[in-house]
XYZ file of C-alpha atoms in Angstrom:
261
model
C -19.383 30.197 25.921
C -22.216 28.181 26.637
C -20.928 27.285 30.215
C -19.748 31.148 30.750
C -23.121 31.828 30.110
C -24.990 28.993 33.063
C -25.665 26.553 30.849
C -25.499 22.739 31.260
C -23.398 21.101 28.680
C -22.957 17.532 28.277
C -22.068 14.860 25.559
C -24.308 12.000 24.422
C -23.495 8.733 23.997
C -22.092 7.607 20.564
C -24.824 6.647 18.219
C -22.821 7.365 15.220
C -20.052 5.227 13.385
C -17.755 7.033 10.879
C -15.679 4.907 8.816
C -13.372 4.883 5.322
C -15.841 2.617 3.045
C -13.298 0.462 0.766
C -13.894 -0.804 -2.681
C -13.289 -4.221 -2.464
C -12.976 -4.531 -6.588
C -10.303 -1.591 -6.461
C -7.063 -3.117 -7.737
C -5.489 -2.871 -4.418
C -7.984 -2.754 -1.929
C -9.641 -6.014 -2.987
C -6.545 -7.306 -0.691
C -7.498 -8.416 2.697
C -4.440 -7.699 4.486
C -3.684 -4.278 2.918
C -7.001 -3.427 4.426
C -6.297 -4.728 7.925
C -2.876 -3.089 7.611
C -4.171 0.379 6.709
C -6.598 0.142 9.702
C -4.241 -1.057 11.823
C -1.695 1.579 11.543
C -4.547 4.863 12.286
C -4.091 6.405 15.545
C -7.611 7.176 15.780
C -7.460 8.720 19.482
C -5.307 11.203 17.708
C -7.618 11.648 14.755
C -9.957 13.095 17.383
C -7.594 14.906 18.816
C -6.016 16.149 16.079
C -9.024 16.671 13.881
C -12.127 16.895 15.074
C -10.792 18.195 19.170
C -14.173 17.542 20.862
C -15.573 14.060 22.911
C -16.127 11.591 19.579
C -14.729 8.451 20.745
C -12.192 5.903 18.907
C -14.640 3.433 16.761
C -13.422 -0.117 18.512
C -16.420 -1.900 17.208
C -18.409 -1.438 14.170
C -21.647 -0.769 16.464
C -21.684 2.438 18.706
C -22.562 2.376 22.778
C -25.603 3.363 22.409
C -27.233 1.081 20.514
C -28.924 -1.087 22.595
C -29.015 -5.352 22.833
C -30.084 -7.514 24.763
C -31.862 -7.234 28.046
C -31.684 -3.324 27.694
C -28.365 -3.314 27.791
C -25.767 -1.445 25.049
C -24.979 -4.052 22.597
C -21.090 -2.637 22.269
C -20.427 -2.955 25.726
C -21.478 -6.622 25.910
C -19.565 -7.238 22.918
C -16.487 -5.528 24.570
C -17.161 -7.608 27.988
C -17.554 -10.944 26.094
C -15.403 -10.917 22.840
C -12.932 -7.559 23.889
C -12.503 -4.847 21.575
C -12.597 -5.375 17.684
C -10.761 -2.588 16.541
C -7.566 -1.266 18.496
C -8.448 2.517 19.568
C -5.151 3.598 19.285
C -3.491 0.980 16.742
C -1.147 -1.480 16.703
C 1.792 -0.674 14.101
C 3.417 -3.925 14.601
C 0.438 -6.277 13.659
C -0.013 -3.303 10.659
C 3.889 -3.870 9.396
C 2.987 -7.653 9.351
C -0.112 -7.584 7.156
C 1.471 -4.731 5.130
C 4.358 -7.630 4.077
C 1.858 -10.007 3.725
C -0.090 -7.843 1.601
C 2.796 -6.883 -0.677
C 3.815 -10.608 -1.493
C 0.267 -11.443 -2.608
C -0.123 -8.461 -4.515
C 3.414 -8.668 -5.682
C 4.584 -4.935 -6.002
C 6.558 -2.730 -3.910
C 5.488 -0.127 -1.220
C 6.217 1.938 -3.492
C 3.886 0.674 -6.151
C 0.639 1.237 -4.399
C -1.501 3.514 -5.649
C -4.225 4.657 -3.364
C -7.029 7.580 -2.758
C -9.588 8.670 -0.568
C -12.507 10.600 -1.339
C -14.145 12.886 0.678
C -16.682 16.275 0.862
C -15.034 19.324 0.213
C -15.585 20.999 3.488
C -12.281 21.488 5.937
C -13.325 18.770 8.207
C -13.475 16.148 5.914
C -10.287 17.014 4.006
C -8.212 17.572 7.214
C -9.590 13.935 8.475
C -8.215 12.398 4.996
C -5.347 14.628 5.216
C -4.474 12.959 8.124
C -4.993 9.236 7.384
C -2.885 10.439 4.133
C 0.007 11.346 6.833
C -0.845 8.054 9.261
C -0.083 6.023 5.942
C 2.900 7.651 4.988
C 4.948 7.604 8.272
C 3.883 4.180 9.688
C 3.310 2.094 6.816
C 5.924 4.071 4.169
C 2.827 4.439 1.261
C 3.660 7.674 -0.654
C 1.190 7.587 -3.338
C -2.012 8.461 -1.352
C -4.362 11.065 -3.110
C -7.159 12.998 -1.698
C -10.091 13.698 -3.589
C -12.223 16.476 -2.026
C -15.408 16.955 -4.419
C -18.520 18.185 -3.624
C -21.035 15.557 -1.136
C -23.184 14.212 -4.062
C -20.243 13.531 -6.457
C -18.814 11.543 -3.298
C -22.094 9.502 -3.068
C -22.406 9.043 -6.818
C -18.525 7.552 -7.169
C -19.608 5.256 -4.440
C -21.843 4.131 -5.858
C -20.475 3.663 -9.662
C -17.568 1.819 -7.798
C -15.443 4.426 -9.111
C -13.456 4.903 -6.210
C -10.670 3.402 -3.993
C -11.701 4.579 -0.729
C -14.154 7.201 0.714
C -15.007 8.856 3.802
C -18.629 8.040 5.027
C -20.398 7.197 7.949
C -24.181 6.019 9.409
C -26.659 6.956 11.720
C -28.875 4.620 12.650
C -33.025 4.847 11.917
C -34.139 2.909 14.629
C -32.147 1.494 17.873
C -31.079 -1.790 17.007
C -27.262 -3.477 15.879
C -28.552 -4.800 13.158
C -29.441 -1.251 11.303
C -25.505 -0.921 11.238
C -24.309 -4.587 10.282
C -25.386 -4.388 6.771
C -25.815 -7.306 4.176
C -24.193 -8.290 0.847
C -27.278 -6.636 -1.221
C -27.927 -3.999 0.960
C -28.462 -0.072 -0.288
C -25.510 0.798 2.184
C -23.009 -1.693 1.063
C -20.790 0.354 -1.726
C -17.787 -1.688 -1.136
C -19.341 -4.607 -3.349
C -18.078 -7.110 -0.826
C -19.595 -10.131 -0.011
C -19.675 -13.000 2.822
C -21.959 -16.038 2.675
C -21.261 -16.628 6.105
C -22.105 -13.173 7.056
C -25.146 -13.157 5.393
C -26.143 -16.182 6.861
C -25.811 -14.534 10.737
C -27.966 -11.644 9.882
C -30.395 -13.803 8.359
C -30.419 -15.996 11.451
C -30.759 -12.762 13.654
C -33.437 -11.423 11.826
C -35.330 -14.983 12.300
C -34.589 -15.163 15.759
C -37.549 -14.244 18.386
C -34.738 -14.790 21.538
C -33.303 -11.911 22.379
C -29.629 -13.160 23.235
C -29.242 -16.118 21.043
C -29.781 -12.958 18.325
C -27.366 -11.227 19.939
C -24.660 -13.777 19.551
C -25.397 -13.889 15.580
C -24.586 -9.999 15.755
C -21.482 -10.616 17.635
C -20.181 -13.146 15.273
C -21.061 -10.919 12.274
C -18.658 -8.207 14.157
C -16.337 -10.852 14.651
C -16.335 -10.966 10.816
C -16.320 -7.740 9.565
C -13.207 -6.914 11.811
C -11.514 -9.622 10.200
C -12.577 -8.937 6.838
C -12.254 -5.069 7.079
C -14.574 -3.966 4.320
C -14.607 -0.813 6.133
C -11.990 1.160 8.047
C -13.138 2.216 11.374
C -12.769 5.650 12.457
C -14.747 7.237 15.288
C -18.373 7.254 17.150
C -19.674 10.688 17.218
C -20.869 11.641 20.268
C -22.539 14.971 20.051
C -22.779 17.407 22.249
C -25.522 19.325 23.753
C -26.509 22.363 26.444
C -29.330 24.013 27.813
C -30.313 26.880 30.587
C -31.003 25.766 33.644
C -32.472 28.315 34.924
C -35.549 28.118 32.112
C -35.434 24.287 31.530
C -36.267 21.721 34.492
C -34.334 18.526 33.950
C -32.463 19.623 30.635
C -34.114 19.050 27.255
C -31.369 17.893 24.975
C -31.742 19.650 21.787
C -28.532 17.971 19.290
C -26.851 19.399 16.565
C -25.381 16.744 14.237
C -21.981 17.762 14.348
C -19.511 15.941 13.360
């Protein structure tokens, strides 16, 4: 409509990250590789596609492209270019099989025996995006017992925060242009899924203390490094919002963005 009409429409750069926060305590999430087996087996090209049908991106790094690093560049895409991709954008089933049996003999149960739920707002979006990772589960990884919980936003916030949850759809956008708004820390007000990493901790406090710009930068990347391994958060997608204007009343397109997710 708006292009029918002569407006410009474009998309902005991801600035977003939206993400499945885990509960580490939960009696099945507190294991590593059922985490990394339940991200690994998300097609999350076709979660966009599916769900959300506009230009948000697959989240392959905890940190969106357009957060900037070092030397005014976008700290994602010098992560990419020096330590490749942390998250697979479209999965990778057979490395999510794998930590699925690995997951299973530590835990010792069955398939069959996990019990898992996600939480989420109660608005069609939201339940159609668990609804999906519910389906993802069930035909690549063979976990039947996957609830959703669709409640209203507050009630979502306020189990998170409890730790009365399993796991629960959330997301951040960032207050100021910087990595380290998004790579949180073990006391942080953003970190619901009570997990905790000395050695983590002990990057971002280095970052934070460092005054040059790319040895800082390298803490960051190792931090990455660490929460893909750890997966205290499933990665979804980078919103990238879009945006339009007339051309014929605007000279060089004011971007005016809804946050629509």
């Amino acid at each position: 409509q708006a292009e029918a009409a002569g407006f410009e429409v474009g998309v902005k750069p991801a600035r977003s990250s939206y993400y499945l926060i885990v509960n580490t305590e939960d009696e099945f999430m507190s294991n590593q590789n059922l985490r990394l087996a339940l991200a690994y087996s998300i097609d999350k090209q076709a979660l966009v596609d599916t769900v959300y049908q506009n230009d948000n991106q697959p989240m392959t790094s905890f940190t969106p492209p357009a957060i900037m690093g070092a030397n005014d560049s976008s700290f994602q895409e010098a992560l990419v270019a020096e330590r490749g991709e942390m998250y697979p954008g479209s999965g990778d089933l057979e490395k999510a099989q794998e930590y699925l049996q690995a997951a299973l003999e530590e835990l010792g149960c069955t398939v069959d025996e996990l019990n898992l739920s996600i939480d989420c707002a109660d608005d069609s979006l939201r339940r159609n995006c668990a609804t999906f990772l519910q389906e993802q589960w069930r035909q690549n990884l063979g976990i039947e017992n996957i609830t959703v919980n669709s409640m209203q936003t507050k009630q979502v916030s306020a189990n998170r925060q409890s730790g009365d949850y399993c796991m629960s759809l959330g997301g951040w956008s960032p207050d100021y242009n910087d990595a380290i708004n998004f790579l949180w820390v073990t006391d942080g007000g953003n970190n619901d899924s009570f997990w905790s990493n000395e050695e983590y901790d002990n990057l971002i406090a280095q970052a934070t203390a460092e005054a040059d710009e790319e040895v800082r930068q390298q803490y960051l990347f190792d931090a990455e490094e660490i929460l893909a391994a750890e997966m205290p958060v499933i990665p979804l997608y980078w919103q990238c919002p879009n945006y339009s204007y007339n051309t014929d009343k605007i000279v060089d397109g004011a971007r005016i963005t809804a946050n629509q997710t």
